[in-house]
Short mmCIF file of C-alpha atoms in Angstrom, two decimals:
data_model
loop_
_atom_site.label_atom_id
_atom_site.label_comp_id
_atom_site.label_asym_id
_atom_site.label_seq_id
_atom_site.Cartn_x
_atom_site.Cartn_y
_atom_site.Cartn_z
CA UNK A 297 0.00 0.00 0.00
CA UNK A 298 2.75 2.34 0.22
CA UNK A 299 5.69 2.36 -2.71
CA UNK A 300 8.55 4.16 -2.16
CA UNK A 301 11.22 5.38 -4.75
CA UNK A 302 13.83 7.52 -5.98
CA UNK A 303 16.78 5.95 -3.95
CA UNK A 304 20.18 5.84 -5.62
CA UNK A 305 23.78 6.15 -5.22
CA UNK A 306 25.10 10.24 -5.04
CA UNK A 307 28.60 11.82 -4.38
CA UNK A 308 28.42 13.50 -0.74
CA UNK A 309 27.31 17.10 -1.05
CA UNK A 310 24.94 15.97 -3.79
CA UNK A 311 20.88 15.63 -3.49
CA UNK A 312 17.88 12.69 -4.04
CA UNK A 313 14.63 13.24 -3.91
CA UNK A 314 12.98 10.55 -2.77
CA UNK A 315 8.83 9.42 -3.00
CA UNK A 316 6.27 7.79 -1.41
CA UNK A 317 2.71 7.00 -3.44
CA UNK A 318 0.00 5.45 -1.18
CA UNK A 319 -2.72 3.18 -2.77
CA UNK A 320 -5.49 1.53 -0.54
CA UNK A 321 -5.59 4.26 2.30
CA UNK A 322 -6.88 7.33 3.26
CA UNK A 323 -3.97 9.10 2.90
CA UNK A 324 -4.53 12.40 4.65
CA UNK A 325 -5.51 11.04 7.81
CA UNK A 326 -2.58 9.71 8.46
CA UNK A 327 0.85 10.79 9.92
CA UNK A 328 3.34 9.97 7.21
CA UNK A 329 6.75 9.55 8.52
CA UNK A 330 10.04 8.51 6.58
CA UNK A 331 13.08 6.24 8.48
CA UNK A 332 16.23 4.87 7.85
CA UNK A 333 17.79 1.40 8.47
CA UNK A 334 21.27 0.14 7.98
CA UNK A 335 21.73 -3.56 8.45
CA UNK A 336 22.00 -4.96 11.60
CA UNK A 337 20.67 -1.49 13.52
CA UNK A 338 17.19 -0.44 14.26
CA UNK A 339 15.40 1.62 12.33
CA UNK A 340 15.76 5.34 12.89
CA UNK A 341 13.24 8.13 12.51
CA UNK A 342 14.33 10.94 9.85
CA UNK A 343 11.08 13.02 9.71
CA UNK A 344 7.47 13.11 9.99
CA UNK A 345 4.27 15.16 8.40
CA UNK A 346 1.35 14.99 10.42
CA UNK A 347 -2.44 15.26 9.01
CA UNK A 348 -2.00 18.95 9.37
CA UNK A 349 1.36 19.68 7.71
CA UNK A 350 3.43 20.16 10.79
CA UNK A 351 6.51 19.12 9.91
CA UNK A 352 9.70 17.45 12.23
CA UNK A 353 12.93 15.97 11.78
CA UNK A 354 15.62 14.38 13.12
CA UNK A 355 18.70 16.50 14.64
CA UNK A 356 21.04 14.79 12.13
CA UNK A 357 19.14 15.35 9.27
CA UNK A 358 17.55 19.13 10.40
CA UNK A 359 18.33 22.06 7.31
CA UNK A 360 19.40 19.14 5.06
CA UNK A 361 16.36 17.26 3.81
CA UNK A 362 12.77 18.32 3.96
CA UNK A 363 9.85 16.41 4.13
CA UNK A 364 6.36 17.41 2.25
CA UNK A 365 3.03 15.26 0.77
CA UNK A 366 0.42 16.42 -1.65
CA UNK A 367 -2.39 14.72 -0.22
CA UNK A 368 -4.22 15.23 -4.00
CA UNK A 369 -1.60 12.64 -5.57
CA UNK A 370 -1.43 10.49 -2.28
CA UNK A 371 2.30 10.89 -2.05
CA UNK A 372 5.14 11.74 0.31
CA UNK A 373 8.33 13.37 -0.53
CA UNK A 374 11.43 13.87 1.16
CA UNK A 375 14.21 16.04 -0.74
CA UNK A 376 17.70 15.51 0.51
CA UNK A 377 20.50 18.06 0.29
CA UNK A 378 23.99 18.38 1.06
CA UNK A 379 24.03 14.68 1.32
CA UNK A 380 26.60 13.05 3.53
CA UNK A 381 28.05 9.59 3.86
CA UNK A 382 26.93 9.06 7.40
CA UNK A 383 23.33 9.36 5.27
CA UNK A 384 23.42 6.13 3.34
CA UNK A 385 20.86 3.46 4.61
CA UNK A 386 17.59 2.04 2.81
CA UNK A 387 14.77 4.66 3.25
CA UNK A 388 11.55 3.08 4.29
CA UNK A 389 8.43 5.14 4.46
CA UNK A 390 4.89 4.57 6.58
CA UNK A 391 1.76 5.60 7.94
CA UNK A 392 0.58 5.96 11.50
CA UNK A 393 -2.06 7.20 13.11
CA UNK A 394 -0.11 7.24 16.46
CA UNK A 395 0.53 10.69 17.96
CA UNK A 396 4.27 9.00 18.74
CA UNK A 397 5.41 9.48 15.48
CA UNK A 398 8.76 9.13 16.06
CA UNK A 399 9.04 6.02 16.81
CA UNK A 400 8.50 3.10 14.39
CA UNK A 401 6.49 0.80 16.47
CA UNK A 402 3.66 2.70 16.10
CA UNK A 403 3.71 2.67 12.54
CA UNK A 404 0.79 0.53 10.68
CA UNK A 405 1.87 0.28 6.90
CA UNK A 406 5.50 0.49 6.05
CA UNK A 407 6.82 0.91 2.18
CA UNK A 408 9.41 -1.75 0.75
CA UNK A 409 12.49 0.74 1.43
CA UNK A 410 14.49 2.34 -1.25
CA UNK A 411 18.26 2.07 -1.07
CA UNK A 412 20.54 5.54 -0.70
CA UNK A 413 24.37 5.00 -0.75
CA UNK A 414 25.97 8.40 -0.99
CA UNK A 415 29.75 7.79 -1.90
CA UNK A 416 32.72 10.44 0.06
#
């Protein structure tokens, strides 16, 4: 129910933007959060949009990337800039309804993940 795309491999200092189209839910009433995961490590929040555009972020990733959705086309967006090698992990994107957005376990659908590998 949720696809996301637009991973890829980048020099550091470079920029992805990366997307998230929802099929089979109503999209704007739910919180729609994007993490990162690098193997054998949890999960990690990188930034949320609630139902009402509010917008939050990681300290790691604040000024750098910015998260958006156009609730019209059902999708999610997160533009990265100024991308660093610390960044590289598979992207995953979901949906909550939980007011604790920042953490993952609250998190009903999840996308596939989309891989980022940004080279130094």
């Amino acid at each position: 129910q949720l696809q996301a795309s637009g991973g890829g491999l980048v020099q550091a200092g470079g920029s992805l933007r990366l997307s998230c189209a929802a099929s089979g839910l109503t999209f704007n009433t739910y919180h729609m959060g994007w993490f990162r995961q690098i193997p054998g490590k949890e999960r990690e929040f990188v930034a949320v949009i609630n139902r009402s555009g509010g917008t939050f972020y990681a300290d790691s990733v604040k000024g750098r990337f910015t998260i958006s959705r156009d609730n019209r086309k059902r999708t999610l967006y997160l533009q990265m800039n100024s991308l660093e090698f610390e960044d590289t992990a598979a992207y995953y994107c979901g949906a909550t309804v939980n007011v604790q957005f920042r953490s993952a376990a609250g998190y009903r659908y999840w996308g596939q993940g989309t891989q980022v590998t940004v080279s130094s």
